């Protein structure tokens, strides 16, 4: 069998090869550009995405936006004992990264701090921001009936803020 290639056939094979190479080079960049535009669009449309940073050493709760800019900070109180919460009743504030699971109205909740004063209605302030802490229930960020406890180790493990800061 004899195969004869003409100049026209050589040109078309060369052209096809160039097109294939160009597509293989350009296509990934187009894909990355599309993903970048999609991500940027999503980022620009984020509203109220925040991060709460708790510093037990500084006794500060800081609120940051999604860009990492500090929005505000407040004095707080945390667990009576130092260290990471290991078990219920150890009076320690847990350490780690946690999600808010729900925000509840707690203005009429009562709690007995076992200090001889009995149950106190409104002990958690107007809201209780419940945190999803693996292995523990009832941990959250809440207000207080005792604003003088700010910047002290005074809680059973929760983060306590002044009601107006909450």
PDB file of N, CA, C and O in Angstrom, residues 111-154:
ATOM      1  N   UNK A 111     -31.702  30.130  87.036  1.00  0.00           N
ATOM      2  CA  UNK A 111     -30.555  29.269  87.322  1.00  0.00           C
ATOM      3  C   UNK A 111     -30.144  29.462  88.778  1.00  0.00           C
ATOM      4  O   UNK A 111     -30.140  30.577  89.299  1.00  0.00           O
ATOM      5  N   UNK A 112     -29.782  28.368  89.412  1.00  0.00           N
ATOM      6  CA  UNK A 112     -29.262  28.399  90.784  1.00  0.00           C
ATOM      7  C   UNK A 112     -27.759  28.213  90.710  1.00  0.00           C
ATOM      8  O   UNK A 112     -27.273  27.169  90.280  1.00  0.00           O
ATOM      9  N   UNK A 113     -27.015  29.225  91.099  1.00  0.00           N
ATOM     10  CA  UNK A 113     -25.554  29.181  91.057  1.00  0.00           C
ATOM     11  C   UNK A 113     -24.959  28.485  92.283  1.00  0.00           C
ATOM     12  O   UNK A 113     -23.746  28.456  92.448  1.00  0.00           O
ATOM     13  N   UNK A 114     -25.791  27.940  93.118  1.00  0.00           N
ATOM     14  CA  UNK A 114     -25.350  27.220  94.331  1.00  0.00           C
ATOM     15  C   UNK A 114     -24.502  28.122  95.230  1.00  0.00           C
ATOM     16  O   UNK A 114     -23.533  27.689  95.840  1.00  0.00           O
ATOM     17  N   UNK A 115     -24.900  29.415  95.275  1.00  0.00           N
ATOM     18  CA  UNK A 115     -24.173  30.372  96.112  1.00  0.00           C
ATOM     19  C   UNK A 115     -25.014  30.830  97.303  1.00  0.00           C
ATOM     20  O   UNK A 115     -24.685  31.811  97.970  1.00  0.00           O
ATOM     21  N   UNK A 116     -26.121  30.119  97.541  1.00  0.00           N
ATOM     22  CA  UNK A 116     -26.986  30.467  98.658  1.00  0.00           C
ATOM     23  C   UNK A 116     -28.075  31.470  98.310  1.00  0.00           C
ATOM     24  O   UNK A 116     -28.921  31.764  99.154  1.00  0.00           O
ATOM     25  N   UNK A 117     -28.079  32.004  97.095  1.00  0.00           N
ATOM     26  CA  UNK A 117     -29.092  32.984  96.687  1.00  0.00           C
ATOM     27  C   UNK A 117     -30.292  32.350  95.993  1.00  0.00           C
ATOM     28  O   UNK A 117     -31.207  33.054  95.599  1.00  0.00           O
ATOM     29  N   UNK A 118     -30.262  31.026  95.792  1.00  0.00           N
ATOM     30  CA  UNK A 118     -31.369  30.332  95.140  1.00  0.00           C
ATOM     31  C   UNK A 118     -31.419  30.604  93.646  1.00  0.00           C
ATOM     32  O   UNK A 118     -30.461  31.110  93.050  1.00  0.00           O
ATOM     33  N   UNK A 119     -32.568  30.269  93.050  1.00  0.00           N
ATOM     34  CA  UNK A 119     -32.741  30.471  91.612  1.00  0.00           C
ATOM     35  C   UNK A 119     -32.875  31.955  91.297  1.00  0.00           C
ATOM     36  O   UNK A 119     -33.585  32.680  91.985  1.00  0.00           O
ATOM     37  N   UNK A 120     -32.202  32.370  90.248  1.00  0.00           N
ATOM     38  CA  UNK A 120     -32.269  33.758  89.790  1.00  0.00           C
ATOM     39  C   UNK A 120     -32.891  33.757  88.405  1.00  0.00           C
ATOM     40  O   UNK A 120     -32.347  33.154  87.466  1.00  0.00           O
ATOM     41  N   UNK A 121     -34.020  34.427  88.274  1.00  0.00           N
ATOM     42  CA  UNK A 121     -34.678  34.547  86.978  1.00  0.00           C
ATOM     43  C   UNK A 121     -33.934  35.609  86.169  1.00  0.00           C
ATOM     44  O   UNK A 121     -33.594  36.668  86.679  1.00  0.00           O
ATOM     45  N   UNK A 122     -33.652  35.298  84.908  1.00  0.00           N
ATOM     46  CA  UNK A 122     -32.907  36.229  84.054  1.00  0.00           C
ATOM     47  C   UNK A 122     -31.409  36.125  84.223  1.00  0.00           C
ATOM     48  O   UNK A 122     -30.665  37.012  83.793  1.00  0.00           O
ATOM     49  N   UNK A 123     -30.949  35.042  84.837  1.00  0.00           N
ATOM     50  CA  UNK A 123     -29.515  34.874  85.107  1.00  0.00           C
ATOM     51  C   UNK A 123     -28.680  34.836  83.829  1.00  0.00           C
ATOM     52  O   UNK A 123     -27.504  35.189  83.845  1.00  0.00           O
ATOM     53  N   UNK A 124     -29.289  34.434  82.706  1.00  0.00           N
ATOM     54  CA  UNK A 124     -28.553  34.311  81.445  1.00  0.00           C
ATOM     55  C   UNK A 124     -28.762  35.510  80.525  1.00  0.00           C
ATOM     56  O   UNK A 124     -28.366  35.481  79.365  1.00  0.00           O
ATOM     57  N   UNK A 125     -29.391  36.559  81.031  1.00  0.00           N
ATOM     58  CA  UNK A 125     -29.642  37.718  80.195  1.00  0.00           C
ATOM     59  C   UNK A 125     -30.710  37.429  79.157  1.00  0.00           C
ATOM     60  O   UNK A 125     -31.408  36.420  79.224  1.00  0.00           O
ATOM     61  N   UNK A 126     -30.848  38.309  78.162  1.00  0.00           N
ATOM     62  CA  UNK A 126     -31.948  38.169  77.204  1.00  0.00           C
ATOM     63  C   UNK A 126     -31.775  37.055  76.177  1.00  0.00           C
ATOM     64  O   UNK A 126     -32.758  36.554  75.643  1.00  0.00           O
ATOM     65  N   UNK A 127     -30.531  36.671  75.869  1.00  0.00           N
ATOM     66  CA  UNK A 127     -30.303  35.658  74.831  1.00  0.00           C
ATOM     67  C   UNK A 127     -29.239  34.659  75.263  1.00  0.00           C
ATOM     68  O   UNK A 127     -28.306  34.987  75.999  1.00  0.00           O
ATOM     69  N   UNK A 128     -29.394  33.453  74.742  1.00  0.00           N
ATOM     70  CA  UNK A 128     -28.412  32.388  74.942  1.00  0.00           C
ATOM     71  C   UNK A 128     -27.996  31.908  73.559  1.00  0.00           C
ATOM     72  O   UNK A 128     -28.811  31.379  72.807  1.00  0.00           O
ATOM     73  N   UNK A 129     -26.735  32.138  73.202  1.00  0.00           N
ATOM     74  CA  UNK A 129     -26.201  31.701  71.913  1.00  0.00           C
ATOM     75  C   UNK A 129     -25.576  30.333  72.144  1.00  0.00           C
ATOM     76  O   UNK A 129     -24.471  30.217  72.679  1.00  0.00           O
ATOM     77  N   UNK A 130     -26.311  29.315  71.776  1.00  0.00           N
ATOM     78  CA  UNK A 130     -25.898  27.935  72.047  1.00  0.00           C
ATOM     79  C   UNK A 130     -24.799  27.514  71.072  1.00  0.00           C
ATOM     80  O   UNK A 130     -24.914  27.709  69.864  1.00  0.00           O
ATOM     81  N   UNK A 131     -23.722  26.943  71.624  1.00  0.00           N
ATOM     82  CA  UNK A 131     -22.592  26.476  70.809  1.00  0.00           C
ATOM     83  C   UNK A 131     -22.632  24.965  70.682  1.00  0.00           C
ATOM     84  O   UNK A 131     -22.995  24.255  71.633  1.00  0.00           O
ATOM     85  N   UNK A 132     -22.236  24.476  69.527  1.00  0.00           N
ATOM     86  CA  UNK A 132     -22.152  23.040  69.291  1.00  0.00           C
ATOM     87  C   UNK A 132     -20.762  22.586  69.727  1.00  0.00           C
ATOM     88  O   UNK A 132     -19.804  22.668  68.971  1.00  0.00           O
ATOM     89  N   UNK A 133     -20.655  22.132  70.963  1.00  0.00           N
ATOM     90  CA  UNK A 133     -19.388  21.696  71.548  1.00  0.00           C
ATOM     91  C   UNK A 133     -19.450  20.182  71.710  1.00  0.00           C
ATOM     92  O   UNK A 133     -20.191  19.688  72.569  1.00  0.00           O
ATOM     93  N   UNK A 134     -18.705  19.429  70.887  1.00  0.00           N
ATOM     94  CA  UNK A 134     -18.760  17.967  70.975  1.00  0.00           C
ATOM     95  C   UNK A 134     -18.479  17.460  72.391  1.00  0.00           C
ATOM     96  O   UNK A 134     -17.523  17.882  73.037  1.00  0.00           O
ATOM     97  N   UNK A 135     -19.353  16.589  72.862  1.00  0.00           N
ATOM     98  CA  UNK A 135     -19.181  15.995  74.180  1.00  0.00           C
ATOM     99  C   UNK A 135     -19.762  16.811  75.325  1.00  0.00           C
ATOM    100  O   UNK A 135     -19.722  16.376  76.466  1.00  0.00           O
ATOM    101  N   UNK A 136     -20.278  18.000  75.011  1.00  0.00           N
ATOM    102  CA  UNK A 136     -20.819  18.865  76.070  1.00  0.00           C
ATOM    103  C   UNK A 136     -22.127  19.497  75.613  1.00  0.00           C
ATOM    104  O   UNK A 136     -22.281  19.848  74.453  1.00  0.00           O
ATOM    105  N   UNK A 137     -23.042  19.657  76.542  1.00  0.00           N
ATOM    106  CA  UNK A 137     -24.305  20.334  76.258  1.00  0.00           C
ATOM    107  C   UNK A 137     -24.427  21.543  77.158  1.00  0.00           C
ATOM    108  O   UNK A 137     -23.854  21.588  78.244  1.00  0.00           O
ATOM    109  N   UNK A 138     -25.179  22.520  76.705  1.00  0.00           N
ATOM    110  CA  UNK A 138     -25.449  23.681  77.551  1.00  0.00           C
ATOM    111  C   UNK A 138     -24.352  24.723  77.557  1.00  0.00           C
ATOM    112  O   UNK A 138     -24.353  25.606  78.417  1.00  0.00           O
ATOM    113  N   UNK A 139     -23.409  24.646  76.633  1.00  0.00           N
ATOM    114  CA  UNK A 139     -22.346  25.646  76.566  1.00  0.00           C
ATOM    115  C   UNK A 139     -22.767  26.730  75.591  1.00  0.00           C
ATOM    116  O   UNK A 139     -23.236  26.445  74.497  1.00  0.00           O
ATOM    117  N   UNK A 140     -22.584  27.978  75.998  1.00  0.00           N
ATOM    118  CA  UNK A 140     -22.977  29.063  75.111  1.00  0.00           C
ATOM    119  C   UNK A 140     -22.392  30.399  75.515  1.00  0.00           C
ATOM    120  O   UNK A 140     -21.587  30.506  76.438  1.00  0.00           O
ATOM    121  N   UNK A 141     -22.831  31.395  74.796  1.00  0.00           N
ATOM    122  CA  UNK A 141     -22.489  32.787  75.068  1.00  0.00           C
ATOM    123  C   UNK A 141     -23.796  33.437  75.484  1.00  0.00           C
ATOM    124  O   UNK A 141     -24.797  33.340  74.769  1.00  0.00           O
ATOM    125  N   UNK A 142     -23.803  34.082  76.646  1.00  0.00           N
ATOM    126  CA  UNK A 142     -25.059  34.641  77.149  1.00  0.00           C
ATOM    127  C   UNK A 142     -24.800  35.900  77.960  1.00  0.00           C
ATOM    128  O   UNK A 142     -23.663  36.246  78.277  1.00  0.00           O
ATOM    129  N   UNK A 143     -25.886  36.558  78.301  1.00  0.00           N
ATOM    130  CA  UNK A 143     -25.825  37.752  79.142  1.00  0.00           C
ATOM    131  C   UNK A 143     -25.709  37.367  80.605  1.00  0.00           C
ATOM    132  O   UNK A 143     -25.406  36.214  80.938  1.00  0.00           O
ATOM    133  N   UNK A 144     -25.999  38.319  81.475  1.00  0.00           N
ATOM    134  CA  UNK A 144     -25.831  38.065  82.900  1.00  0.00           C
ATOM    135  C   UNK A 144     -26.736  38.947  83.751  1.00  0.00           C
ATOM    136  O   UNK A 144     -27.153  40.020  83.321  1.00  0.00           O
ATOM    137  N   UNK A 145     -26.985  38.494  84.946  1.00  0.00           N
ATOM    138  CA  UNK A 145     -27.662  39.313  85.957  1.00  0.00           C
ATOM    139  C   UNK A 145     -26.610  40.060  86.792  1.00  0.00           C
ATOM    140  O   UNK A 145     -26.948  40.896  87.607  1.00  0.00           O
ATOM    141  N   UNK A 146     -25.331  39.731  86.565  1.00  0.00           N
ATOM    142  CA  UNK A 146     -24.242  40.271  87.379  1.00  0.00           C
ATOM    143  C   UNK A 146     -23.159  40.892  86.495  1.00  0.00           C
ATOM    144  O   UNK A 146     -22.126  40.267  86.249  1.00  0.00           O
ATOM    145  N   UNK A 147     -23.343  42.124  86.028  1.00  0.00           N
ATOM    146  CA  UNK A 147     -22.349  42.746  85.138  1.00  0.00           C
ATOM    147  C   UNK A 147     -20.989  42.978  85.798  1.00  0.00           C
ATOM    148  O   UNK A 147     -19.991  43.146  85.115  1.00  0.00           O
ATOM    149  N   UNK A 148     -20.943  42.949  87.137  1.00  0.00           N
ATOM    150  CA  UNK A 148     -19.657  43.123  87.839  1.00  0.00           C
ATOM    151  C   UNK A 148     -18.735  41.922  87.659  1.00  0.00           C
ATOM    152  O   UNK A 148     -17.562  41.984  88.032  1.00  0.00           O
ATOM    153  N   UNK A 149     -19.240  40.832  87.097  1.00  0.00           N
ATOM    154  CA  UNK A 149     -18.411  39.633  86.918  1.00  0.00           C
ATOM    155  C   UNK A 149     -17.549  39.691  85.661  1.00  0.00           C
ATOM    156  O   UNK A 149     -16.744  38.790  85.427  1.00  0.00           O
ATOM    157  N   UNK A 150     -17.689  40.759  84.866  1.00  0.00           N
ATOM    158  CA  UNK A 150     -16.906  40.850  83.625  1.00  0.00           C
ATOM    159  C   UNK A 150     -15.417  40.887  83.921  1.00  0.00           C
ATOM    160  O   UNK A 150     -14.991  41.422  84.951  1.00  0.00           O
ATOM    161  N   UNK A 151     -14.656  40.300  83.027  1.00  0.00           N
ATOM    162  CA  UNK A 151     -13.195  40.205  83.096  1.00  0.00           C
ATOM    163  C   UNK A 151     -12.727  39.391  84.304  1.00  0.00           C
ATOM    164  O   UNK A 151     -11.637  39.596  84.828  1.00  0.00           O
ATOM    165  N   UNK A 152     -13.587  38.448  84.702  1.00  0.00           N
ATOM    166  CA  UNK A 152     -13.245  37.553  85.816  1.00  0.00           C
ATOM    167  C   UNK A 152     -13.555  36.121  85.415  1.00  0.00           C
ATOM    168  O   UNK A 152     -14.331  35.846  84.517  1.00  0.00           O
ATOM    169  N   UNK A 153     -12.962  35.216  86.125  1.00  0.00           N
ATOM    170  CA  UNK A 153     -13.292  33.804  85.974  1.00  0.00           C
ATOM    171  C   UNK A 153     -14.448  33.548  86.928  1.00  0.00           C
ATOM    172  O   UNK A 153     -14.250  33.480  88.136  1.00  0.00           O
ATOM    173  N   UNK A 154     -15.646  33.461  86.353  1.00  0.00           N
ATOM    174  CA  UNK A 154     -16.822  33.448  87.208  1.00  0.00           C
ATOM    175  C   UNK A 154     -17.923  32.489  86.757  1.00  0.00           C
ATOM    176  O   UNK A 154     -18.916  32.354  87.440  1.00  0.00           O
TER     177      UNK A 154
END
